[in-house]
mmCIF file of C-alpha atoms in Angstrom:
data_model
loop_
_atom_site.group_PDB
_atom_site.id
_atom_site.type_symbol
_atom_site.label_atom_id
_atom_site.label_comp_id
_atom_site.label_asym_id
_atom_site.label_seq_id
_atom_site.Cartn_x
_atom_site.Cartn_y
_atom_site.Cartn_z
ATOM 1 C CA MET A 1 95.496 113.426 91.251
ATOM 2 C CA SER A 2 94.678 114.771 94.519
ATOM 3 C CA SER A 3 97.885 114.840 96.826
ATOM 4 C CA ARG A 4 97.505 114.856 100.568
ATOM 5 C CA PHE A 5 100.273 117.017 102.067
ATOM 6 C CA VAL A 6 101.099 116.725 105.824
ATOM 7 C CA CYS A 7 103.038 119.631 107.559
ATOM 8 C CA LEU A 8 105.197 119.017 110.491
ATOM 9 C CA LEU A 9 104.924 122.024 112.360
ATOM 10 C CA VAL A 10 106.704 120.544 115.450
ATOM 11 C CA ASP A 11 109.970 122.400 116.087
ATOM 12 C CA CYS A 12 109.550 124.267 112.895
ATOM 13 C CA TRP A 13 110.811 127.336 114.889
ATOM 14 C CA GLN A 14 112.897 127.394 118.102
ATOM 15 C CA HIS A 15 111.712 129.329 121.247
ATOM 16 C CA SER A 16 112.567 129.594 124.882
ATOM 17 C CA GLU A 17 110.641 128.567 127.942
ATOM 18 C CA CYS A 18 107.471 130.886 128.815
ATOM 19 C CA CYS A 19 108.251 133.276 131.703
ATOM 20 C CA CYS A 20 105.162 131.977 133.413
ATOM 21 C CA GLY A 21 106.684 128.488 133.739
ATOM 22 C CA GLU A 22 104.478 126.784 131.279
ATOM 23 C CA ASP A 23 106.046 124.338 128.639
ATOM 24 C CA ASP A 24 106.750 125.435 125.300
ATOM 25 C CA ALA A 25 103.670 125.008 122.920
ATOM 26 C CA CYS A 26 104.017 122.663 119.877
ATOM 27 C CA LEU A 27 101.770 122.707 116.862
ATOM 28 C CA SER A 28 101.169 119.999 114.290
ATOM 29 C CA ARG A 29 98.455 120.198 111.633
ATOM 30 C CA GLU A 30 97.508 118.013 108.677
ATOM 31 C CA MET A 31 97.053 119.763 105.488
ATOM 32 C CA ASN A 32 94.783 117.860 102.970
ATOM 33 C CA ASP A 33 94.471 118.123 99.281
ATOM 34 C CA ARG A 34 96.737 121.267 99.289
ATOM 35 C CA SER A 35 99.685 122.128 97.148
ATOM 36 C CA PHE A 36 103.010 123.215 98.758
ATOM 37 C CA GLU A 37 102.211 126.783 98.100
ATOM 38 C CA ASP A 38 98.813 126.534 99.964
ATOM 39 C CA CYS A 39 100.580 124.748 102.741
ATOM 40 C CA GLU A 40 103.070 127.526 102.815
ATOM 41 C CA ARG A 41 100.400 130.305 103.233
ATOM 42 C CA THR A 42 98.551 128.327 106.019
ATOM 43 C CA LEU A 43 102.007 128.003 107.939
ATOM 44 C CA GLU A 44 102.393 131.698 107.722
ATOM 45 C CA GLU A 45 98.914 132.272 109.176
ATOM 46 C CA ILE A 46 99.461 129.951 111.857
ATOM 47 C CA LYS A 47 102.861 131.414 112.762
ATOM 48 C CA SER A 48 101.200 134.730 112.850
ATOM 49 C CA LEU A 49 98.213 133.579 115.127
ATOM 50 C CA PHE A 50 100.871 131.770 117.575
ATOM 51 C CA PHE A 51 103.083 134.890 117.780
ATOM 52 C CA ASN A 52 100.044 137.143 118.612
ATOM 53 C CA THR A 53 98.591 134.629 121.278
ATOM 54 C CA LEU A 54 101.961 134.319 122.976
ATOM 55 C CA TYR A 55 102.314 138.052 122.966
ATOM 56 C CA LEU A 56 98.925 138.639 124.803
ATOM 57 C CA ARG A 57 99.971 136.188 127.203
ATOM 58 C CA ASN A 58 102.967 138.245 128.003
ATOM 59 C CA CYS A 59 105.503 135.573 127.412
ATOM 60 C CA CYS A 60 109.030 135.961 126.027
ATOM 61 C CA PHE A 61 109.901 134.080 123.112
ATOM 62 C CA CYS A 62 112.801 134.136 120.844
ATOM 63 C CA PHE A 63 111.957 132.878 117.271
ATOM 64 C CA THR A 64 114.411 131.726 114.652
ATOM 65 C CA PHE A 65 112.756 131.217 111.378
ATOM 66 C CA GLY A 66 114.274 129.288 108.516
ATOM 67 C CA ILE A 67 114.138 129.142 104.829
ATOM 68 C CA ARG A 68 111.829 126.679 103.547
ATOM 69 C CA PHE A 69 111.579 125.078 100.179
ATOM 70 C CA HIS A 70 110.150 121.883 98.620
ATOM 71 C CA LEU A 71 111.550 119.020 96.603
ATOM 72 C CA VAL A 72 109.589 116.263 94.810
ATOM 73 C CA SER A 73 111.061 113.036 93.344
ATOM 74 C CA TYR A 74 108.945 111.251 90.773
ATOM 75 C CA ASN A 75 109.738 108.432 88.326
ATOM 76 C CA VAL A 76 107.244 109.424 85.449
ATOM 77 C CA LEU A 77 107.577 106.257 83.490
ATOM 78 C CA ALA A 78 109.246 106.674 80.101
ATOM 79 C CA GLN A 79 106.733 106.332 77.203
ATOM 80 C CA VAL A 80 109.331 104.139 75.328
ATOM 81 C CA TYR A 81 108.782 101.345 78.112
ATOM 82 C CA VAL A 82 104.986 101.819 77.995
ATOM 83 C CA LYS A 83 103.478 98.736 76.100
ATOM 84 C CA SER A 84 100.078 96.986 76.655
ATOM 85 C CA SER A 85 102.100 93.567 77.088
ATOM 86 C CA LEU A 86 103.954 95.144 80.172
ATOM 87 C CA PHE A 87 100.938 96.738 81.657
ATOM 88 C CA PRO A 88 97.759 94.576 80.887
ATOM 89 C CA HIS A 89 96.152 95.802 83.980
ATOM 90 C CA SER A 90 96.196 99.260 82.939
ATOM 91 C CA PRO A 91 93.225 100.617 80.764
ATOM 92 C CA SER A 92 94.424 101.206 77.238
ATOM 93 C CA PRO A 93 93.500 104.997 77.202
ATOM 94 C CA CYS A 94 95.952 105.702 80.080
ATOM 95 C CA LEU A 95 98.799 104.130 78.347
ATOM 96 C CA ARG A 96 98.584 106.595 75.406
ATOM 97 C CA TRP A 97 101.259 109.397 75.353
ATOM 98 C CA LYS A 98 98.486 112.244 74.582
ATOM 99 C CA ALA A 99 96.652 111.218 77.754
ATOM 100 C CA ARG A 100 99.687 110.437 79.969
ATOM 101 C CA SER A 101 101.514 113.548 79.087
ATOM 102 C CA GLN A 102 98.759 115.889 80.124
ATOM 103 C CA ALA A 103 98.087 113.738 83.229
ATOM 104 C CA ILE A 104 101.771 114.008 84.227
ATOM 105 C CA LEU A 105 101.861 117.719 83.674
ATOM 106 C CA SER A 106 98.795 118.177 85.870
ATOM 107 C CA VAL A 107 100.461 116.332 88.488
ATOM 108 C CA LEU A 108 103.707 118.373 88.478
ATOM 109 C CA LYS A 109 101.808 121.490 88.243
ATOM 110 C CA ASN A 110 99.578 120.605 91.345
ATOM 111 C CA LEU A 111 102.639 119.690 93.351
ATOM 112 C CA GLY A 112 103.955 123.074 92.990
ATOM 113 C CA ALA A 113 107.482 122.070 94.326
ATOM 114 C CA ASP A 114 110.454 124.402 94.147
ATOM 115 C CA PHE A 115 112.267 121.427 92.893
ATOM 116 C CA LEU A 116 111.318 118.329 90.765
ATOM 117 C CA CYS A 117 113.673 115.413 90.362
ATOM 118 C CA LEU A 118 112.336 113.213 87.604
ATOM 119 C CA GLN A 119 113.535 109.963 86.221
ATOM 120 C CA GLU A 120 112.694 108.078 83.054
ATOM 121 C CA VAL A 121 112.264 111.302 81.320
ATOM 122 C CA ASP A 122 112.373 110.304 77.346
ATOM 123 C CA GLU A 123 110.480 113.306 75.966
ATOM 124 C CA TYR A 124 112.509 116.169 77.490
ATOM 125 C CA ASP A 125 112.960 118.226 74.207
ATOM 126 C CA SER A 126 109.650 117.680 72.885
ATOM 127 C CA PHE A 127 107.650 118.054 76.010
ATOM 128 C CA TYR A 128 108.825 118.415 79.407
ATOM 129 C CA LYS A 129 111.307 121.325 78.657
ATOM 130 C CA GLY A 130 108.874 123.537 77.053
ATOM 131 C CA ASN A 131 105.892 122.916 78.957
ATOM 132 C CA MET A 132 107.705 123.179 82.362
ATOM 133 C CA GLU A 133 109.080 126.405 81.188
ATOM 134 C CA SER A 134 105.522 127.720 80.693
ATOM 135 C CA HIS A 135 104.877 126.874 84.418
ATOM 136 C CA GLY A 136 107.866 128.790 85.661
ATOM 137 C CA TYR A 137 110.556 126.034 85.814
ATOM 138 C CA SER A 138 114.005 125.958 84.242
ATOM 139 C CA SER A 139 115.786 122.648 83.899
ATOM 140 C CA ILE A 140 118.901 120.524 83.551
ATOM 141 C CA TYR A 141 118.856 117.017 81.867
ATOM 142 C CA VAL A 142 121.162 113.906 81.337
ATOM 143 C CA GLN A 143 120.135 111.185 78.982
ATOM 144 C CA ARG A 144 120.996 107.502 79.285
ATOM 145 C CA ASN A 145 124.141 106.066 77.394
ATOM 146 C CA GLY A 146 124.007 103.953 74.389
ATOM 147 C CA GLN A 147 120.475 103.547 72.797
ATOM 148 C CA LYS A 148 118.403 104.285 75.651
ATOM 149 C CA ARG A 149 116.007 107.446 75.103
ATOM 150 C CA ASP A 150 115.115 108.292 78.775
ATOM 151 C CA GLY A 151 117.179 109.937 81.454
ATOM 152 C CA CYS A 152 117.042 112.338 84.712
ATOM 153 C CA GLY A 153 116.265 115.793 84.924
ATOM 154 C CA ILE A 154 115.931 118.519 87.562
ATOM 155 C CA PHE A 155 113.215 121.067 87.083
ATOM 156 C CA TYR A 156 113.625 124.166 89.427
ATOM 157 C CA LYS A 157 111.356 127.407 89.807
ATOM 158 C CA GLN A 158 112.998 130.174 88.376
ATOM 159 C CA ASN A 159 111.689 132.451 91.087
ATOM 160 C CA SER A 160 112.995 130.091 93.882
ATOM 161 C CA ALA A 161 116.294 129.316 92.777
ATOM 162 C CA GLU A 162 119.393 130.138 90.591
ATOM 163 C CA LEU A 163 121.505 127.209 89.044
ATOM 164 C CA VAL A 164 125.160 127.762 89.733
ATOM 165 C CA LEU A 165 127.012 124.602 89.049
ATOM 166 C CA GLU A 166 126.029 121.457 87.412
ATOM 167 C CA GLU A 167 127.681 117.933 86.758
ATOM 168 C CA LYS A 168 126.260 114.815 84.955
ATOM 169 C CA ILE A 169 127.023 111.469 86.335
ATOM 170 C CA GLU A 170 127.478 108.308 83.963
ATOM 171 C CA TYR A 171 127.711 105.204 85.813
ATOM 172 C CA ASN A 172 129.427 103.436 82.737
ATOM 173 C CA ASP A 173 132.668 105.357 83.897
ATOM 174 C CA LEU A 174 133.081 102.568 86.506
ATOM 175 C CA VAL A 175 133.726 100.361 83.429
ATOM 176 C CA ASP A 176 136.646 102.760 82.384
ATOM 177 C CA SER A 177 138.127 102.615 85.794
ATOM 178 C CA ILE A 178 138.323 98.790 85.667
ATOM 179 C CA GLN A 179 139.665 98.697 82.159
ATOM 180 C CA ASP A 180 142.263 101.318 82.741
ATOM 181 C CA GLY A 181 143.063 100.287 86.154
ATOM 182 C CA LYS A 182 142.717 103.857 87.443
ATOM 183 C CA LEU A 183 140.967 105.308 90.503
ATOM 184 C CA LEU A 184 137.426 105.950 90.009
ATOM 185 C CA GLY A 185 137.074 109.622 88.922
ATOM 186 C CA ASP A 186 140.585 110.068 87.627
ATOM 187 C CA ASP A 187 139.810 109.816 83.848
ATOM 188 C CA LYS A 188 136.399 110.228 82.009
ATOM 189 C CA HIS A 189 134.054 112.844 83.650
ATOM 190 C CA ASP A 190 131.516 115.266 81.852
ATOM 191 C CA GLY A 191 132.933 117.968 84.079
ATOM 192 C CA VAL A 192 131.352 120.606 86.185
ATOM 193 C CA GLN A 193 129.516 123.381 84.345
ATOM 194 C CA THR A 194 129.256 126.800 85.419
ATOM 195 C CA ASN A 195 126.855 128.826 83.494
ATOM 196 C CA GLY A 196 127.446 126.673 80.434
ATOM 197 C CA ASN A 197 131.185 126.331 80.878
ATOM 198 C CA LYS A 198 133.172 123.280 81.973
ATOM 199 C CA GLY A 199 135.542 123.729 84.853
ATOM 200 C CA ALA A 200 138.091 121.406 86.775
ATOM 201 C CA GLU A 201 136.717 119.138 89.495
ATOM 202 C CA PRO A 202 138.674 117.163 92.180
ATOM 203 C CA LYS A 203 139.835 113.646 92.103
ATOM 204 C CA ASN A 204 137.475 110.862 93.184
ATOM 205 C CA ALA A 205 137.956 108.508 95.938
ATOM 206 C CA ASN A 206 139.548 104.972 95.528
ATOM 207 C CA ILE A 207 136.712 102.344 95.597
ATOM 208 C CA ASN A 208 138.224 99.983 92.970
ATOM 209 C CA ASP A 209 138.579 97.436 95.740
ATOM 210 C CA LEU A 210 134.583 97.483 96.196
ATOM 211 C CA LEU A 211 134.226 96.935 92.459
ATOM 212 C CA LEU A 212 136.628 93.982 92.076
ATOM 213 C CA ASP A 213 135.510 92.283 95.260
ATOM 214 C CA SER A 214 131.933 92.445 94.170
ATOM 215 C CA ALA A 215 130.177 89.066 94.407
ATOM 216 C CA LEU A 216 129.511 88.197 90.784
ATOM 217 C CA LYS A 217 125.907 86.601 90.362
ATOM 218 C CA GLN A 218 124.246 84.832 87.364
ATOM 219 C CA ALA A 219 122.301 86.882 84.921
ATOM 220 C CA PRO A 220 120.337 86.273 81.615
ATOM 221 C CA GLU A 221 122.715 85.867 78.551
ATOM 222 C CA ASP A 222 121.404 88.751 76.669
ATOM 223 C CA ARG A 223 123.091 91.039 78.873
ATOM 224 C CA GLY A 224 126.403 89.721 78.094
ATOM 225 C CA ASP A 225 128.941 87.635 80.406
ATOM 226 C CA PRO A 226 127.953 88.153 83.767
ATOM 227 C CA ASN A 227 131.401 87.130 85.042
ATOM 228 C CA ASP A 228 132.928 90.152 82.893
ATOM 229 C CA PRO A 229 132.997 93.086 85.331
ATOM 230 C CA CYS A 230 133.263 95.471 82.304
ATOM 231 C CA VAL A 231 129.978 93.918 80.837
ATOM 232 C CA ARG A 232 128.281 93.839 84.168
ATOM 233 C CA LEU A 233 128.997 97.312 85.051
ATOM 234 C CA LYS A 234 127.993 98.836 81.612
ATOM 235 C CA ARG A 235 124.413 99.561 82.411
ATOM 236 C CA ASP A 236 123.978 102.806 80.960
ATOM 237 C CA CYS A 237 122.374 104.400 84.028
ATOM 238 C CA VAL A 238 122.908 107.991 84.799
ATOM 239 C CA GLY A 239 122.367 110.848 87.219
ATOM 240 C CA ILE A 240 122.687 114.642 87.522
ATOM 241 C CA MET A 241 123.717 116.915 90.200
ATOM 242 C CA ALA A 242 123.501 120.663 90.610
ATOM 243 C CA ALA A 243 124.303 123.489 93.065
ATOM 244 C CA PHE A 244 121.582 125.958 93.428
ATOM 245 C CA LYS A 245 121.444 129.386 95.221
ATOM 246 C CA LEU A 246 118.093 130.008 96.907
ATOM 247 C CA LYS A 247 116.755 133.431 95.980
ATOM 248 C CA ASP A 248 115.374 133.961 99.521
ATOM 249 C CA PRO A 249 117.849 135.832 101.646
ATOM 250 C CA PRO A 250 120.510 134.829 102.854
ATOM 251 C CA HIS A 251 120.721 132.997 99.545
ATOM 252 C CA HIS A 252 121.714 129.671 100.958
ATOM 253 C CA VAL A 253 123.401 127.151 98.673
ATOM 254 C CA VAL A 254 121.609 123.697 98.174
ATOM 255 C CA ILE A 255 123.274 120.737 96.328
ATOM 256 C CA VAL A 256 120.339 118.623 94.687
ATOM 257 C CA ALA A 257 121.287 115.531 93.198
ATOM 258 C CA ASN A 258 118.958 113.072 91.064
ATOM 259 C CA THR A 259 119.511 109.392 90.017
ATOM 260 C CA HIS A 260 118.002 106.248 88.701
ATOM 261 C CA LEU A 261 120.084 103.169 89.854
ATOM 262 C CA TYR A 262 120.032 99.633 88.027
ATOM 263 C CA TRP A 263 116.785 97.885 88.375
ATOM 264 C CA ASP A 264 117.882 93.979 88.718
ATOM 265 C CA PRO A 265 117.466 92.648 92.237
ATOM 266 C CA GLU A 266 119.962 89.677 91.235
ATOM 267 C CA TRP A 267 122.673 92.347 90.410
ATOM 268 C CA ALA A 268 122.837 93.806 93.837
ATOM 269 C CA ASP A 269 126.650 94.244 93.464
ATOM 270 C CA VAL A 270 126.197 96.678 90.241
ATOM 271 C CA LYS A 271 123.858 98.847 92.520
ATOM 272 C CA LEU A 272 126.268 98.885 95.258
ATOM 273 C CA ALA A 273 128.853 99.931 92.935
ATOM 274 C CA GLN A 274 126.650 102.641 91.535
ATOM 275 C CA ALA A 275 125.641 103.840 95.082
ATOM 276 C CA LYS A 276 129.229 104.199 96.192
ATOM 277 C CA TYR A 277 130.197 105.845 92.919
ATOM 278 C CA LEU A 278 127.234 108.500 93.306
ATOM 279 C CA LEU A 279 128.429 109.284 96.854
ATOM 280 C CA SER A 280 131.990 109.719 95.893
ATOM 281 C CA ARG A 281 130.968 111.892 92.989
ATOM 282 C CA LEU A 282 128.926 113.822 95.266
ATOM 283 C CA ALA A 283 131.579 114.255 97.899
ATOM 284 C CA GLN A 284 134.026 115.722 95.360
ATOM 285 C CA PHE A 285 131.391 118.136 94.037
ATOM 286 C CA LYS A 286 130.436 119.515 97.374
ATOM 287 C CA THR A 287 134.088 120.095 97.862
ATOM 288 C CA LEU A 288 134.147 122.097 94.699
ATOM 289 C CA VAL A 289 131.084 123.981 95.569
ATOM 290 C CA SER A 290 132.189 124.759 98.986
ATOM 291 C CA ASN A 291 135.671 126.062 97.702
ATOM 292 C CA ARG A 292 134.443 127.845 94.742
ATOM 293 C CA LEU A 293 131.369 129.643 96.323
ATOM 294 C CA GLU A 294 133.113 130.014 99.927
ATOM 295 C CA CYS A 295 130.025 128.347 101.321
ATOM 296 C CA THR A 296 128.681 125.277 103.206
ATOM 297 C CA PRO A 297 125.910 124.013 101.004
ATOM 298 C CA SER A 298 123.167 121.571 102.062
ATOM 299 C CA VAL A 299 122.943 118.288 100.220
ATOM 300 C CA ILE A 300 119.800 116.438 99.056
ATOM 301 C CA VAL A 301 119.757 113.261 96.978
ATOM 302 C CA ALA A 302 116.707 112.090 95.433
ATOM 303 C CA GLY A 303 115.760 109.458 92.947
ATOM 304 C CA ASP A 304 114.678 105.817 92.035
ATOM 305 C CA PHE A 305 117.249 103.561 93.720
ATOM 306 C CA ASN A 306 115.305 100.266 92.714
ATOM 307 C CA SER A 307 115.995 99.217 96.242
ATOM 308 C CA THR A 308 113.705 98.413 98.926
ATOM 309 C CA PRO A 309 114.104 99.809 102.665
ATOM 310 C CA GLY A 310 116.865 97.939 104.388
ATOM 311 C CA ASP A 311 118.812 96.865 101.199
ATOM 312 C CA LYS A 312 122.512 96.883 102.642
ATOM 313 C CA TYR A 313 123.347 99.415 99.942
ATOM 314 C CA LEU A 314 120.591 101.773 100.656
ATOM 315 C CA ILE A 315 121.182 104.480 103.263
ATOM 316 C CA SER A 316 117.384 104.140 104.659
ATOM 317 C CA GLY A 317 115.490 102.245 107.150
ATOM 318 C CA ASN A 318 114.673 103.592 110.854
ATOM 319 C CA CYS A 319 117.701 105.995 110.518
ATOM 320 C CA SER A 320 117.882 108.976 112.706
ATOM 321 C CA LEU A 321 120.399 112.050 112.384
ATOM 322 C CA ALA A 322 123.273 110.368 114.189
ATOM 323 C CA GLN A 323 122.928 107.096 112.133
ATOM 324 C CA VAL A 324 124.312 105.872 109.006
ATOM 325 C CA VAL A 325 124.243 102.394 107.383
ATOM 326 C CA GLU A 326 126.818 100.031 108.705
ATOM 327 C CA CYS A 327 128.172 98.617 105.746
ATOM 328 C CA LEU A 328 129.024 102.147 104.356
ATOM 329 C CA GLU A 329 130.882 103.613 107.382
ATOM 330 C CA ASP A 330 133.486 105.130 105.276
ATOM 331 C CA ILE A 331 130.897 106.858 102.835
ATOM 332 C CA PRO A 332 132.350 110.317 102.233
ATOM 333 C CA ILE A 333 128.574 112.039 102.941
ATOM 334 C CA PRO A 334 126.413 110.707 105.656
ATOM 335 C CA LEU A 335 122.827 110.758 104.371
ATOM 336 C CA CYS A 336 119.468 110.125 106.193
ATOM 337 C CA SER A 337 116.100 109.424 104.530
ATOM 338 C CA ALA A 338 113.811 112.192 104.751
ATOM 339 C CA TYR A 339 110.589 110.128 105.080
ATOM 340 C CA ALA A 340 112.178 107.780 107.689
ATOM 341 C CA PHE A 341 113.194 110.643 109.669
ATOM 342 C CA THR A 342 109.683 112.251 109.576
ATOM 343 C CA LYS A 343 107.268 109.284 109.788
ATOM 344 C CA GLY A 344 108.818 106.071 108.278
ATOM 345 C CA GLU A 345 109.131 104.918 104.527
ATOM 346 C CA PRO A 346 105.845 104.963 102.847
ATOM 347 C CA PRO A 347 104.257 101.269 102.304
ATOM 348 C CA PHE A 348 104.999 101.748 98.642
ATOM 349 C CA THR A 349 106.098 103.890 95.741
ATOM 350 C CA ASN A 350 105.725 101.517 92.879
ATOM 351 C CA CYS A 351 102.553 99.803 92.477
ATOM 352 C CA THR A 352 101.752 96.797 89.827
ATOM 353 C CA PRO A 353 100.124 93.715 90.327
ATOM 354 C CA ASP A 354 103.446 91.876 90.074
ATOM 355 C CA PHE A 355 105.441 94.100 92.500
ATOM 356 C CA THR A 356 104.401 96.676 95.148
ATOM 357 C CA ASP A 357 107.104 98.089 97.309
ATOM 358 C CA THR A 358 109.228 101.397 98.037
ATOM 359 C CA LEU A 359 111.669 101.960 95.332
ATOM 360 C CA ASP A 360 111.920 105.863 95.558
ATOM 361 C CA TYR A 361 113.816 108.071 98.139
ATOM 362 C CA ILE A 362 114.787 111.485 99.309
ATOM 363 C CA PHE A 363 117.880 111.786 101.356
ATOM 364 C CA PHE A 364 119.450 114.731 103.114
ATOM 365 C CA SER A 365 122.843 115.234 104.749
ATOM 366 C CA PRO A 366 122.195 115.402 108.481
ATOM 367 C CA THR A 367 125.570 117.256 108.941
ATOM 368 C CA ASP A 368 124.039 120.429 107.524
ATOM 369 C CA ASN A 369 121.554 122.810 109.219
ATOM 370 C CA ILE A 370 118.504 121.268 107.386
ATOM 371 C CA LYS A 371 115.620 119.414 108.516
ATOM 372 C CA PRO A 372 112.380 118.124 106.845
ATOM 373 C CA VAL A 373 109.272 119.837 108.334
ATOM 374 C CA SER A 374 106.653 118.319 106.003
ATOM 375 C CA PHE A 375 106.115 115.337 103.430
ATOM 376 C CA LEU A 376 103.903 114.309 100.638
ATOM 377 C CA GLU A 377 101.601 111.371 101.985
ATOM 378 C CA LEU A 378 101.150 108.383 99.685
ATOM 379 C CA PRO A 379 97.943 106.360 99.414
ATOM 380 C CA GLU A 380 97.246 103.279 101.420
ATOM 381 C CA PRO A 381 97.490 99.807 99.565
ATOM 382 C CA ASP A 382 93.789 99.570 99.818
ATOM 383 C CA SER A 383 93.033 103.080 98.407
ATOM 384 C CA PRO A 384 90.578 102.805 95.601
ATOM 385 C CA ASP A 385 92.857 104.899 93.430
ATOM 386 C CA VAL A 386 95.685 102.243 93.528
ATOM 387 C CA VAL A 387 93.901 99.051 93.746
ATOM 388 C CA GLY A 388 94.586 96.908 90.656
ATOM 389 C CA GLY A 389 97.995 98.625 89.937
ATOM 390 C CA LEU A 390 99.425 101.556 88.046
ATOM 391 C CA PRO A 391 99.242 103.471 85.693
ATOM 392 C CA ASN A 392 95.450 104.143 85.818
ATOM 393 C CA SER A 393 93.200 107.217 85.311
ATOM 394 C CA SER A 394 94.365 108.618 88.616
ATOM 395 C CA HIS A 395 97.988 107.978 88.455
ATOM 396 C CA PRO A 396 99.957 108.246 85.108
ATOM 397 C CA SER A 397 103.053 106.294 86.095
ATOM 398 C CA ASP A 398 103.547 102.939 87.831
ATOM 399 C CA HIS A 399 105.499 105.011 90.435
ATOM 400 C CA LEU A 400 103.983 107.632 92.863
ATOM 401 C CA PRO A 401 105.608 111.008 93.630
ATOM 402 C CA ILE A 402 107.199 111.529 96.664
ATOM 403 C CA GLY A 403 107.890 115.012 98.278
ATOM 404 C CA VAL A 404 109.485 116.647 101.194
ATOM 405 C CA GLY A 405 109.341 120.272 102.587
ATOM 406 C CA PHE A 406 112.721 121.245 103.941
ATOM 407 C CA GLU A 407 113.695 124.250 106.450
ATOM 408 C CA ILE A 408 117.348 125.518 106.534
ATOM 409 C CA THR A 409 118.159 127.483 109.664
ATOM 410 C CA MET A 410 119.292 131.084 108.841
ATOM 411 C CA GLU A 411 122.964 131.373 108.781
#
């Protein structure tokens, strides 16, 4: 797959007004068919040229360069869900694991991101872990509950970041909070892992009222009684979050969360409960990281939210750094969509003949000294490589990868 990556060099660094009275210069450049590393090298070349040009003009500029890293979110489509009856539009060779696995690996390698948040990973031990290690990535993983074979994984470059803390999220814990009549987060959690050891974590916020007041809608009988909250909330969905210390000075700490929310649009209340639970757990994890490491971490949340832009429980749409979704005014961590902040959400991230829309997102906390400076551009709906639906010979999943380059201001 050929990835089109667009770099936004507008305000990638800060400078004062030119002494000759002219307005500050502002650069932007489009990078086509390049990996993140290629883009980075070109950025440095432009910076050097820009600085030298200003110097020759005898202008006084004060530059503040930040730390840059790149993150991709990608639902790779679990092989357990790949059946010709579900994807009759896809060529049979494209659905076989031998071909798909190598195509996925090629996509991930070519993207060259520092962090990869993957969903629907069902061959973690047998394929992803070892193959990604050979390309310089370490990883953490959480498998779905019950009989589900897929899960979520965060892969990170060993030369870019160091894992400090990690914690798994099991949305089935919402069932326990209903049964026990306790506050969410007061009982069963996987616990925080520090270099392989479990540690204590703070209590979670009280959102039981949200769960108990959810509007219960009709659903297929094979999923149990839809009027039973315990049945309704047990969807075996998971997430994972971790704190990483960037290896570039000054070794800023970044929290990366990866999740996959429930799919059914008719069960919006379940997705709302999961989204609230994710944010509540994320807030307590940020507090733990801040206290233990004595730092102010940046926060990024990525994944397949199975929600289209504008859904009331999704923090997306045309948001800016000062806006959060109205129905979640009390959310513990305000989040902003990186794509919405830079250029608007892509027209779609999931593409099949029956459904084509945006389901995947990368959010960041606007309260931190972090901003998106580049993004992975996706194909247009009429692009030859997506016409007819995915997967196909160009794209090994029914989803497209999305990616954002972030810059963190030096502390």
